[in-house]
Coordinates of C-alpha atoms and ligand atoms in Angstrom, one line a residue:
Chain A
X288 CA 11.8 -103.0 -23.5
X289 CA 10.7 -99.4 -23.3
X290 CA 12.9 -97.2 -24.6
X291 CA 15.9 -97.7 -26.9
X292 CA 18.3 -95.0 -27.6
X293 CA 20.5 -94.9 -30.7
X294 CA 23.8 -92.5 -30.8
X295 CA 25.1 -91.6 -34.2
X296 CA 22.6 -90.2 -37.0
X297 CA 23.7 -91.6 -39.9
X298 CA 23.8 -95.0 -41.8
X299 CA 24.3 -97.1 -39.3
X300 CA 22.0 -95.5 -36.7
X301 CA 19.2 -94.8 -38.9
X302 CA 19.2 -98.8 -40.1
X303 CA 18.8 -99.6 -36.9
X304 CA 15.9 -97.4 -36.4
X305 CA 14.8 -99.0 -39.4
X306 CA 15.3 -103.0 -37.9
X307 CA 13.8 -101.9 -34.8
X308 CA 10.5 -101.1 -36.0
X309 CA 10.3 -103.8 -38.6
X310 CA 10.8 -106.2 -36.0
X311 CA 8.2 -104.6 -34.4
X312 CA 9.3 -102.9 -31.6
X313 CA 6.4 -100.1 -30.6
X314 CA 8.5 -98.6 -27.7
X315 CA 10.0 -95.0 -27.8
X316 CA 12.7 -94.3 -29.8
X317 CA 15.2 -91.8 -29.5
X318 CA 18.2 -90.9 -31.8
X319 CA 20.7 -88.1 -31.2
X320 CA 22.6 -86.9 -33.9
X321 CA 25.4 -84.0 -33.3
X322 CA 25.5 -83.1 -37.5
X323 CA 22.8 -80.1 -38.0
X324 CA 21.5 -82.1 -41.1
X325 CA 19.2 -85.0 -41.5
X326 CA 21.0 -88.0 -42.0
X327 CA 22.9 -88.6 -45.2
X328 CA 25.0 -91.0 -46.9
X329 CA 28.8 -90.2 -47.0
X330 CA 30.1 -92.8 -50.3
X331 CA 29.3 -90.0 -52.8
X332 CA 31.2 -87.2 -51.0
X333 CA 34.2 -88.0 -52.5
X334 CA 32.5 -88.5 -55.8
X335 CA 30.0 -86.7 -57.2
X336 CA 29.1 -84.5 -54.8
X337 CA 32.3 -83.4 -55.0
X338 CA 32.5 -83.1 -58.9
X339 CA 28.8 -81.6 -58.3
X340 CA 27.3 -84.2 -60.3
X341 CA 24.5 -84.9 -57.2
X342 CA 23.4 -82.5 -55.8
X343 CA 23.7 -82.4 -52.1
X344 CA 20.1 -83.1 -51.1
X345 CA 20.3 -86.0 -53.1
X346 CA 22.6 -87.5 -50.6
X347 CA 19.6 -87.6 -48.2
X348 CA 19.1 -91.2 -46.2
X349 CA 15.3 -91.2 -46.0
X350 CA 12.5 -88.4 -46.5
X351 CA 11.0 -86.5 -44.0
X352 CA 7.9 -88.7 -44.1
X353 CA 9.9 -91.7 -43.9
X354 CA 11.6 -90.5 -40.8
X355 CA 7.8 -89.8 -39.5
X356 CA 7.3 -92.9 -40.5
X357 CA 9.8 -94.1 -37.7
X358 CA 7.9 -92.3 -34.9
X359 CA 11.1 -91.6 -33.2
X360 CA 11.9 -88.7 -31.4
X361 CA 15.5 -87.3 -33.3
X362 CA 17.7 -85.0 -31.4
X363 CA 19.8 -83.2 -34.4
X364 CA 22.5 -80.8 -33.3
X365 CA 22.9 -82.7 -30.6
X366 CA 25.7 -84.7 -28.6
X367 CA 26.1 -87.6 -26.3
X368 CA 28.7 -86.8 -23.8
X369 CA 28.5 -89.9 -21.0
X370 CA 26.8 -92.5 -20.7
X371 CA 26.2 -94.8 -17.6
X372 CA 25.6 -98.6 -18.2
X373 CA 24.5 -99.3 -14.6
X374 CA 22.0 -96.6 -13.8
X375 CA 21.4 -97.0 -17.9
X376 CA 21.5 -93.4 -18.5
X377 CA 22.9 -91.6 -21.8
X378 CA 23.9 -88.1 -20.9
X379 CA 23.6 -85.0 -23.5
X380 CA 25.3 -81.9 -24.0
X381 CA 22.0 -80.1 -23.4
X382 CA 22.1 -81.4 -20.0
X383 CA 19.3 -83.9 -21.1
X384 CA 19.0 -87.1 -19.6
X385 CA 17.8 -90.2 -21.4
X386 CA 16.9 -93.1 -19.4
X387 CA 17.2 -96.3 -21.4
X388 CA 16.5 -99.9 -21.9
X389 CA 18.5 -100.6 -25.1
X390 CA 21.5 -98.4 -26.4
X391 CA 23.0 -99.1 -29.9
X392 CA 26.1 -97.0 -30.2
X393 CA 26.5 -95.9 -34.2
X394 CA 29.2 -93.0 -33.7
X395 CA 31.3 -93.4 -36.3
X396 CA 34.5 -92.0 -37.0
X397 CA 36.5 -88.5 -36.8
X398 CA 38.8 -87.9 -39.7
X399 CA 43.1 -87.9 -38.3
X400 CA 44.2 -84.7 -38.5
X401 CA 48.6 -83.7 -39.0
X402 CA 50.0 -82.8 -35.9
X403 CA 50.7 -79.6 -38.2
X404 CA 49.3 -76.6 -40.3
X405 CA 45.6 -77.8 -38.8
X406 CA 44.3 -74.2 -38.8
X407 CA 45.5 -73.4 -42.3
X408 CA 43.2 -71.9 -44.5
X409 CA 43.2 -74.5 -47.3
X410 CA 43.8 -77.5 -45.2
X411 CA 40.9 -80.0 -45.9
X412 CA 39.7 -83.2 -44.4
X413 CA 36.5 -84.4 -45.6
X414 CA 33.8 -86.8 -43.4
X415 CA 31.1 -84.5 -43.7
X416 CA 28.3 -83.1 -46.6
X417 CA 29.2 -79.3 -45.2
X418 CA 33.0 -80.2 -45.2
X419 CA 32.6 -81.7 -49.3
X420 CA 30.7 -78.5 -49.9
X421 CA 33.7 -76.3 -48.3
X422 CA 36.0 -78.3 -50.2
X423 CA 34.0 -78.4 -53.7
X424 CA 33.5 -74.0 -53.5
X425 CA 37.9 -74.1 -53.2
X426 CA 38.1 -76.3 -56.1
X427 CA 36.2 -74.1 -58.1
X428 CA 39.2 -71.4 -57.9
X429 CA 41.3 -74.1 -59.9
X430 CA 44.1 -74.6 -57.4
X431 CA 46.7 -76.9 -57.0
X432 CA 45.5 -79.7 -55.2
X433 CA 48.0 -81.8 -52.9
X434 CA 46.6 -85.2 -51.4
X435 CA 48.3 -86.6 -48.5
X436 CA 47.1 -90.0 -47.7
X437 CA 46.2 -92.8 -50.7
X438 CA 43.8 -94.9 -49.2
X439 CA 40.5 -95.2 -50.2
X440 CA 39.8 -91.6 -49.7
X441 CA 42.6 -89.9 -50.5
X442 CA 43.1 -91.7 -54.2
X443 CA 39.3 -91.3 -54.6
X444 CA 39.3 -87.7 -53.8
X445 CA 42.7 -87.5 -56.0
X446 CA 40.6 -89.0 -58.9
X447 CA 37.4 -86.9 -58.5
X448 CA 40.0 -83.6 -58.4
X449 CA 41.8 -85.0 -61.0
X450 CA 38.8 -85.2 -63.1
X451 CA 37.7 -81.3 -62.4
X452 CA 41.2 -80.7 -64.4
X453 CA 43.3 -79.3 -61.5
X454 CA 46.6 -79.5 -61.2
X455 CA 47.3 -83.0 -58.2
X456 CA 49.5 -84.6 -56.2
X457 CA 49.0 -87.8 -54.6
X458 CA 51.2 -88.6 -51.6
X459 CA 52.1 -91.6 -49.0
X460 CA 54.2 -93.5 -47.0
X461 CA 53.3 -96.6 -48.9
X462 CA 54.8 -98.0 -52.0
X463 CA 51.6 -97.3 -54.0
X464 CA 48.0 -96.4 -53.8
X465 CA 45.4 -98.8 -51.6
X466 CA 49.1 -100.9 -50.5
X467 CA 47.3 -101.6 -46.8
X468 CA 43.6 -102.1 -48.0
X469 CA 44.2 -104.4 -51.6
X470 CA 47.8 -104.9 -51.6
X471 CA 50.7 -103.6 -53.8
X472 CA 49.8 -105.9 -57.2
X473 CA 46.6 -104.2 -57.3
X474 CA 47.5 -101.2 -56.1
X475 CA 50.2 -100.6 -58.6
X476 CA 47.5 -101.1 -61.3
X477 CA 45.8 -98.2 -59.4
X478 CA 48.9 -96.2 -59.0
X479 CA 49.3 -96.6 -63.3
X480 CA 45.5 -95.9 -63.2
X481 CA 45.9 -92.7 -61.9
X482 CA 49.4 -91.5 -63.9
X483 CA 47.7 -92.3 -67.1
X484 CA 45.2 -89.9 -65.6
X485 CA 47.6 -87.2 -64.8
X486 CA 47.5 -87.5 -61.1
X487 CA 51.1 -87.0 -60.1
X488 CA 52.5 -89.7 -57.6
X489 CA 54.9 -89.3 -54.4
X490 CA 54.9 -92.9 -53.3
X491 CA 57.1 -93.7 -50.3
X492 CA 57.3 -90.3 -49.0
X493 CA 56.6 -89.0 -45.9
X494 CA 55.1 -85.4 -45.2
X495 CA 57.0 -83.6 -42.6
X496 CA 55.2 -79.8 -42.7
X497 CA 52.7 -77.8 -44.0
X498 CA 53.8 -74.6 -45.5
X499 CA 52.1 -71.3 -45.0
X500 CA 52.0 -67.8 -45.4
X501 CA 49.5 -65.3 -43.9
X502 CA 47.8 -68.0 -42.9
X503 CA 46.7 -69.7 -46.2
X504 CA 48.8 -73.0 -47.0
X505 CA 51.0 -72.7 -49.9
X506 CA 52.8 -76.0 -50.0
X507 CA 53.5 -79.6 -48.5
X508 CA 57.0 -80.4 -47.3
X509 CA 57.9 -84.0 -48.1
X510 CA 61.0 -85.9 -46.1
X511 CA 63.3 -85.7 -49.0
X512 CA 63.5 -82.0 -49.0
X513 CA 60.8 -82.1 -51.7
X514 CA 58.3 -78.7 -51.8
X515 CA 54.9 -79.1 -53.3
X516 CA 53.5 -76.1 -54.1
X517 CA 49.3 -76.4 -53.2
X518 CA 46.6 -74.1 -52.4
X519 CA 44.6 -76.5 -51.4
X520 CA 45.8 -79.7 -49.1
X521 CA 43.4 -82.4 -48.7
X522 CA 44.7 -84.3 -45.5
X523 CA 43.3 -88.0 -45.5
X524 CA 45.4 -89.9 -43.4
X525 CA 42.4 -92.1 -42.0
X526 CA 40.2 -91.7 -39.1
X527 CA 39.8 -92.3 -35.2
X528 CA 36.7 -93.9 -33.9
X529 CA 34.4 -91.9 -32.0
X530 CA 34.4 -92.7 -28.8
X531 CA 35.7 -89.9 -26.5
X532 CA 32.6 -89.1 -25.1
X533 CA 32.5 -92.9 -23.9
X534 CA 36.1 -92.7 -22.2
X535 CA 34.9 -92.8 -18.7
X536 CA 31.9 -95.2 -19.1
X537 CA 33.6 -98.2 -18.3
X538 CA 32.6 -99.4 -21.2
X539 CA 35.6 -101.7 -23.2
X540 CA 37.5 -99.1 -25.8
X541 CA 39.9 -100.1 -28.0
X542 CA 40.3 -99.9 -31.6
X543 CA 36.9 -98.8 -31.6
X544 CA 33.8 -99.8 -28.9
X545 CA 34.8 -103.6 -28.6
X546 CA 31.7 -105.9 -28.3
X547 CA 31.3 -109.9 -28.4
X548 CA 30.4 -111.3 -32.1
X549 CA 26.5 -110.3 -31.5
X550 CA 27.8 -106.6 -31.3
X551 CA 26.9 -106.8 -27.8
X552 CA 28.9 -104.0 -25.7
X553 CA 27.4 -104.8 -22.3
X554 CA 23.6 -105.9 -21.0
X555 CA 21.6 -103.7 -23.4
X556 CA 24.1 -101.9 -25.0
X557 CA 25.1 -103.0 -28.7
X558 CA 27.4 -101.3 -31.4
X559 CA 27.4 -100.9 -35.5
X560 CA 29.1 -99.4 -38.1
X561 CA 32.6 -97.8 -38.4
X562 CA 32.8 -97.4 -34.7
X563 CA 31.9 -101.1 -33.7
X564 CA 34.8 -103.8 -33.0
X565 CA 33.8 -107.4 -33.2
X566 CA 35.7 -111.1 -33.3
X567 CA 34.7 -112.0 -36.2
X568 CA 33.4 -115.7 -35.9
X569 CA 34.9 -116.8 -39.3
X570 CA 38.0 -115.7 -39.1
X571 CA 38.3 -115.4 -34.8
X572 CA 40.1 -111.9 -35.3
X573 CA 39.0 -108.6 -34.0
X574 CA 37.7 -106.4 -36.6
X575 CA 36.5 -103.4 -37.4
X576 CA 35.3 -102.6 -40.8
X577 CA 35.1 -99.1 -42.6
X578 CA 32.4 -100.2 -45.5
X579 CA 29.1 -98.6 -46.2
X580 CA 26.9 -102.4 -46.4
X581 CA 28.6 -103.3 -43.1
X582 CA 27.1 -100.0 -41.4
X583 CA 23.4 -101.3 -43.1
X584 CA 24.5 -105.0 -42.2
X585 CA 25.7 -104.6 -38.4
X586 CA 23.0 -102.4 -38.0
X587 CA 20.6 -105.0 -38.8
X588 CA 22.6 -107.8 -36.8
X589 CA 22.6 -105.4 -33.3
X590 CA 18.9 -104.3 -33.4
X591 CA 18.1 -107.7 -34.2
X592 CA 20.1 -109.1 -31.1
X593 CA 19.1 -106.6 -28.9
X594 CA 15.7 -107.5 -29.7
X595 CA 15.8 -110.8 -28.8
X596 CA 18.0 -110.6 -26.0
X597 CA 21.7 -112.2 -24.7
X598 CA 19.8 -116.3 -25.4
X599 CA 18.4 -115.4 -28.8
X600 CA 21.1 -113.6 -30.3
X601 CA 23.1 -115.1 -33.7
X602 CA 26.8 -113.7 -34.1
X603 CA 27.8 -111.4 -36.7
X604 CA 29.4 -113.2 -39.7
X605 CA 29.8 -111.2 -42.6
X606 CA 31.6 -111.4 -45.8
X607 CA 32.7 -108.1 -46.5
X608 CA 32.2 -106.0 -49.2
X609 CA 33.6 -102.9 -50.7
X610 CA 34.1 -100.4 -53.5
X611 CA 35.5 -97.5 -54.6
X612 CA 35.0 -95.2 -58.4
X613 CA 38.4 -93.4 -59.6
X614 CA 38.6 -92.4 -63.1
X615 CA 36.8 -94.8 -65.4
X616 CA 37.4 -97.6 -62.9
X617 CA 34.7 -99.1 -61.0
X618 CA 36.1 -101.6 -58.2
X619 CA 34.6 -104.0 -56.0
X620 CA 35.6 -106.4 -53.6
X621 CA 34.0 -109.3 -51.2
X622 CA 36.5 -110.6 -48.7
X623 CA 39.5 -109.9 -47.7
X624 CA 42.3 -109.2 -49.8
X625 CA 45.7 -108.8 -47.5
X626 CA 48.8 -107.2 -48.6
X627 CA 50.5 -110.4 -48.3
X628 CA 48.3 -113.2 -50.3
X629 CA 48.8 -114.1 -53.7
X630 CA 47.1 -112.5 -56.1
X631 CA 45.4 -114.6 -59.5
X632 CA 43.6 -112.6 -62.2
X633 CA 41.0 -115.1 -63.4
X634 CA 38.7 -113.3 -65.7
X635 CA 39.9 -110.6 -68.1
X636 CA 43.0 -108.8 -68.2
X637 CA 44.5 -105.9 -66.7
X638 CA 45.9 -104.7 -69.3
X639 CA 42.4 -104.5 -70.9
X640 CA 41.0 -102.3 -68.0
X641 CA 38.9 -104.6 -66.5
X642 CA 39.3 -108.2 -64.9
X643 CA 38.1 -109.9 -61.7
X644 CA 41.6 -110.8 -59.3
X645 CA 41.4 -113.3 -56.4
X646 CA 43.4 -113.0 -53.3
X647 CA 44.6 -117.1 -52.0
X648 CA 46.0 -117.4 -48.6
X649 CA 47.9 -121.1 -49.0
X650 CA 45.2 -122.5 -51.7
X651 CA 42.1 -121.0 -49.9
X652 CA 40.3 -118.3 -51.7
X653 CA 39.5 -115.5 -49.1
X654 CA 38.9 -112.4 -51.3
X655 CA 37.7 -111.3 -54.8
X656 CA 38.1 -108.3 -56.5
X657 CA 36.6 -106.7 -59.7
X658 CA 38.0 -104.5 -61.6
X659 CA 34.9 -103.3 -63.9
X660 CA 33.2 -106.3 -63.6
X661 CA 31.1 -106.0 -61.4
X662 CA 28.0 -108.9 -62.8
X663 CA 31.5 -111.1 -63.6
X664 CA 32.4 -110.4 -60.1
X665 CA 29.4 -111.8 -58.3
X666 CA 30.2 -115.3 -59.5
X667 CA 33.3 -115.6 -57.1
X668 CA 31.5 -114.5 -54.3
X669 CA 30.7 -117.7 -53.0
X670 CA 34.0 -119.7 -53.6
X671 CA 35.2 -116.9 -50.8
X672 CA 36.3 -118.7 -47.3
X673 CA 37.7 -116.5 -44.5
X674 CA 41.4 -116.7 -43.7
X675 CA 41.7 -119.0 -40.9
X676 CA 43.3 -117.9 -37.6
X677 CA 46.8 -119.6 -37.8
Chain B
X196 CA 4.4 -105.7 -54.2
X197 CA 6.0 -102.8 -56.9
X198 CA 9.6 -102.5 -56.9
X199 CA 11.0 -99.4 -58.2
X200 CA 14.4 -98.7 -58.8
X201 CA 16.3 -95.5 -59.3
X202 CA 19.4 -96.3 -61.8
X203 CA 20.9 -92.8 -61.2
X204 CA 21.7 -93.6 -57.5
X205 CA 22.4 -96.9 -58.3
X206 CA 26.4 -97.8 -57.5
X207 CA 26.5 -101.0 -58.9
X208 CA 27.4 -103.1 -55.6
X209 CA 25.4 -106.2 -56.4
X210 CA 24.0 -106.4 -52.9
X211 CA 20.6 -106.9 -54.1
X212 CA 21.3 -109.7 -56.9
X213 CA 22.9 -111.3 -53.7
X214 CA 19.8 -111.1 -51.8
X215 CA 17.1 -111.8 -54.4
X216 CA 18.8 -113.0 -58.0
X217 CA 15.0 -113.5 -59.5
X218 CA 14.7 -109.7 -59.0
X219 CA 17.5 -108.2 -59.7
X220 CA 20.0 -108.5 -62.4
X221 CA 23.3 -106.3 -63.0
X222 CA 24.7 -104.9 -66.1
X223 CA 27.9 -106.4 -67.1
X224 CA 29.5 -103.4 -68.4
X225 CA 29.2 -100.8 -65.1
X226 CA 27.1 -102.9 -62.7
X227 CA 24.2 -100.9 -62.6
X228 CA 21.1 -102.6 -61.5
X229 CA 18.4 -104.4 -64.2
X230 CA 15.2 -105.0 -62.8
X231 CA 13.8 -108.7 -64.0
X232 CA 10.6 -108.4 -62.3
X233 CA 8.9 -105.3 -61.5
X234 CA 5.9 -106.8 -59.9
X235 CA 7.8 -110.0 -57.8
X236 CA 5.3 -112.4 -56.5
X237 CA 5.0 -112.1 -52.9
X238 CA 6.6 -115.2 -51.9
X239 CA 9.5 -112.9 -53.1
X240 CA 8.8 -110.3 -50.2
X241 CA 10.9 -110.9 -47.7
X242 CA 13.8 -111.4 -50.5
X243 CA 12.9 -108.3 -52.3
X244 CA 12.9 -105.8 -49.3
X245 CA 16.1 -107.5 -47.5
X246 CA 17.3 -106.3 -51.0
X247 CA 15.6 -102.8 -50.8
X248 CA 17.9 -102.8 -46.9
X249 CA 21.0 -103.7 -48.0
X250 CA 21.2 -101.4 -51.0
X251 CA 24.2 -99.2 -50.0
X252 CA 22.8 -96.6 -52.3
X253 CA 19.0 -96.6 -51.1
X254 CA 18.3 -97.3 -55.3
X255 CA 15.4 -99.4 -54.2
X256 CA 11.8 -98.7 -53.5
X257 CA 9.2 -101.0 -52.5
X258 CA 5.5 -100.1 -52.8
X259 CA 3.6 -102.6 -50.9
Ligands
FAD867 C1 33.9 -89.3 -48.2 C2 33.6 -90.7 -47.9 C3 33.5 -91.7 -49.0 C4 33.2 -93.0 -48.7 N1 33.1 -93.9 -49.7 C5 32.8 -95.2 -49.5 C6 32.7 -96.1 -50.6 O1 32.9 -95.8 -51.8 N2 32.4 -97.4 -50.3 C7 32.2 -97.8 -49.0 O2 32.0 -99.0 -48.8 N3 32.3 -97.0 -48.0 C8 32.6 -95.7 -48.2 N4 32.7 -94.8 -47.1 C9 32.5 -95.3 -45.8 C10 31.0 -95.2 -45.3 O3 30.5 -94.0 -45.6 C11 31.0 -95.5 -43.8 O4 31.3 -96.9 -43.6 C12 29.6 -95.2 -43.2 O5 29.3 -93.9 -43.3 C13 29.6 -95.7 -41.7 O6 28.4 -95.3 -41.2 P1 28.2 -95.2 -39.6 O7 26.8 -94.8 -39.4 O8 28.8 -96.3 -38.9 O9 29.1 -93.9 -39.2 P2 29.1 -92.4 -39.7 O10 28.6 -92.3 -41.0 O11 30.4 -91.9 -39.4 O12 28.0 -91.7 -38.7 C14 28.3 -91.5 -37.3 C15 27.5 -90.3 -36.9 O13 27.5 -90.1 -35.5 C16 27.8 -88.8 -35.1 N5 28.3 -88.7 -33.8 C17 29.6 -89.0 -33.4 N6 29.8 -88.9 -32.1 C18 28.6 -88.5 -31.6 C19 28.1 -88.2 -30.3 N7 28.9 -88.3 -29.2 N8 26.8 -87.8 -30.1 C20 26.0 -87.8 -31.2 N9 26.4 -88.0 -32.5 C21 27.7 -88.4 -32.7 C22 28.7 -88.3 -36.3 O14 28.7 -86.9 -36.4 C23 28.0 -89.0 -37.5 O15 26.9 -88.2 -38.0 C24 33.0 -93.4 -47.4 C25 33.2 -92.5 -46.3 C26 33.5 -91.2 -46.6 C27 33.6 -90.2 -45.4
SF4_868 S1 22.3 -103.1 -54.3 FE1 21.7 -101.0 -54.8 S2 23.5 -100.1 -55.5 FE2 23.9 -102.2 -55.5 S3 23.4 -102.9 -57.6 FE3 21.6 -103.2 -56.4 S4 20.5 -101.3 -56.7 FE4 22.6 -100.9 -57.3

């Protein structure tokens, strides 16, 4: 193998770089980036970089002489647009053309936009450092803050706001905060969470228009009639994966690049991180996860495998893992913790602000969550056994 | 092998009490990281910098 080519400059793509050369692979390697900046690490965008706590270069993934360190040649600013698995060609948007012998595909995702009010001033979505910094400058003029969306992103960015002392709103469809990632029981101890806080809650409402006048938003219309005066809307209704310039590869798209469980995509071409769709081999469903250790993880597991090659490779079985900061509450999960599974607190209490919860499907443990406990936590992780295909 | 940690960046994810529990310890009140052992014996190497990988917050350095 001569020449690998990793697409997508950011956690993913940069581990792999990483893997490659530990493993010792002294080939070329190129990585093509389409973000102006050196790679950096997107968890504490919606945290302190936004409460400007961290500074931004602080965000930084490795050094400049680290990235020397990688003798790789890294295209920033840069875009794939096509890429040809037969003739094994990636094709740029500088007309470049890379000819390669591996391909590990780390593109990410591109935030969901409304199908209205996108080109309001004041209309937010945030994936990127320079779109936190936009974001951060309008928070600064102390405006109203309306958050639609109150999944991990949206309920973390309504905490961080929140905490500046602005005036916010917190909307969704669902019947409280995190309902599709941790489930209502938890989630209405983050919906309380965030009352106590003075974040203001429209649960179970839909948003049907942006309002606008001279081209700055000025409110968000809500299906029962309801007006919410904003001046800044922060629209985190979750995000697509990016694979548009892949769309006439040939290469399987679906919810996401689908590959086999050793991230493989086809011969020489593997997949990691938020764009990469895999059977998971403990629980035989397709998954794609959006967690910072599974971009460092899959990252790992697909330079590894490409490495050594369709008879060497292992499958890709991780437990995952996950967290997210709002207000004073730190909280951490390993597993899976579905809407529908019953939900035990075990260690603490609620009530008390801090406990560890476990999610059962029949009597099998297959997630644990802590809630400020994060050494308590740690104990559970290894009673954790995936929820079995039924 | 020196192992530095930066408690500032530190999130509190555990990953690296996961991968080498003689190492690295966590605070119970916040999670933050407590080194044990700043210089690990280097039958602790490959533990140590599989830790450093999977930090999720890059709060470990490793000076060979
Ligand atoms: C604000 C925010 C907060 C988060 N907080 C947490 C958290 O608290 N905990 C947690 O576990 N996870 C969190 N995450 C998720 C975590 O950041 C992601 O899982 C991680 O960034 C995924 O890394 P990745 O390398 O797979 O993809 P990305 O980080 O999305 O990187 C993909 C890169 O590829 C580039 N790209 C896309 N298409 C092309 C192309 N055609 N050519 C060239 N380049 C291309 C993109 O511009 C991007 O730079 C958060 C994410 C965000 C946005
Ligand atoms: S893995 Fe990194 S972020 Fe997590 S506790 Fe250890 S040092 Fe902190």
């Amino acid at each position: 193998m001569d020449h690998i080519v990793l697409v997508g400059a950011s956690a993913a793509g940069l581990t792999a770089a990483d893997a490659l050369r530990l493993e010792g692979f002294t080939g070329t390697l190129t990585m093509v980036g389409d973000e102006l900046r050196p790679p950096y690490d997107r968890p504490p965008l919606s945290k302190r970089v936004l409460t400007g706590d961290l500074e931004p270069h602080r965000t930084t993934l490795r050094q400049d002489v680290d990235l020397q360190r990688l003798r790789m040649d890294l295209k920033l600013g840069c875009r794939a647009t096509h890429v040809d698995p037969v003739a094994r060609i990636v094709t740029l948007d500088d007309g470049d053309r890379l000819d390669y012998d591996g391909l590990i595909i780390a593109t990410g995702l591109r935030p969901r936009h409304l199908p209205f009010g996108r080109d309001l001033a004041g209309v937010h979505v945030l994936r990127t450092l320079d779109e936190a910094l936009t974001l951060r400058v309008q928070l600064l003029a102390g405006p109203r803050v309306v958050v639609i969306g109150a999944g991990f992103l949206g309920s973390e960015i309504a905490a961080t706001t929140r905490g500046l002392g602005l005036d916010v709103t917190l909307v969704d469809v669902e019947s409280t905060p995190l309902a599709r990632q941790l489930g209502t029981q938890v989630g209405g101890l983050v919906a309380e969470l965030h009352e106590e806080n003075g974040v203001r809650l429209c649960m179970g409402r839909g948003v049907t228009d942006l309002l606008g006048a001279g081209g700055r938003v000025t409110g968000v219309l809500l299906d029962d009639g309801t007006e919410l005066p904003a001046e800044v809307v922060v629209v985190a209704i979750g995000s697509e994966p990016a694979v548009d310039w892949l769309a006439d590869s040939g290469l399987p798209l679906g919810d996401g690049v689908l590959c086999d469980s050793t991230c493989r995509v086809a011969p020489g071409i593997y997949a990691a991180g938020d764009v990469a769709n895999w059977p998971h081999p403990l629980t035989g469903e397709r998954t794609r996860l959006e967690q910072r250790t599974n971009a460092t993880r899959q990252a790992l597991a697909a330079a590894g495998n490409l490495l050594a090659g369709p008879a060497g490779a292992t499958p890709y079985a991780p437990v995952p893992f996950g967290w997210t900061d709002q207000f004073h509450a730190k909280i951490q999960f390993h597993g899976w913790c579905p809407g529908d599974a019953r939900v035990a607190y075990v260690d603490g209490d609620p009530k008390a602000g801090r406990f560890v919860a476990l999610y059962y499907a029949g009597d099998r443990v297959v997630g644990a969550l802590g809630w400020n406990s994060a050494r308590t936590l740690r104990a559970y992780h290894d009673r954790i056994a995936a929820p079995v295909a039924a | 092998m020196k192992v530095i940690i930066d408690e500032d960046k530190c999130v509190g994810a555990g990953q690296c009490v996961l991968a080498a529990p003689d190492v690295f310890d966590q605070r119970d009140e916040d999670g933050i990281v407590v080194l044990l052992d700043a210089l690990p014996p280097d039958a602790l190497r490959s533990q140590v910098e599989n830790a450093a990988a999977l930090c999720p917050a890059l709060a470990i350095e490793v000076v060979k």
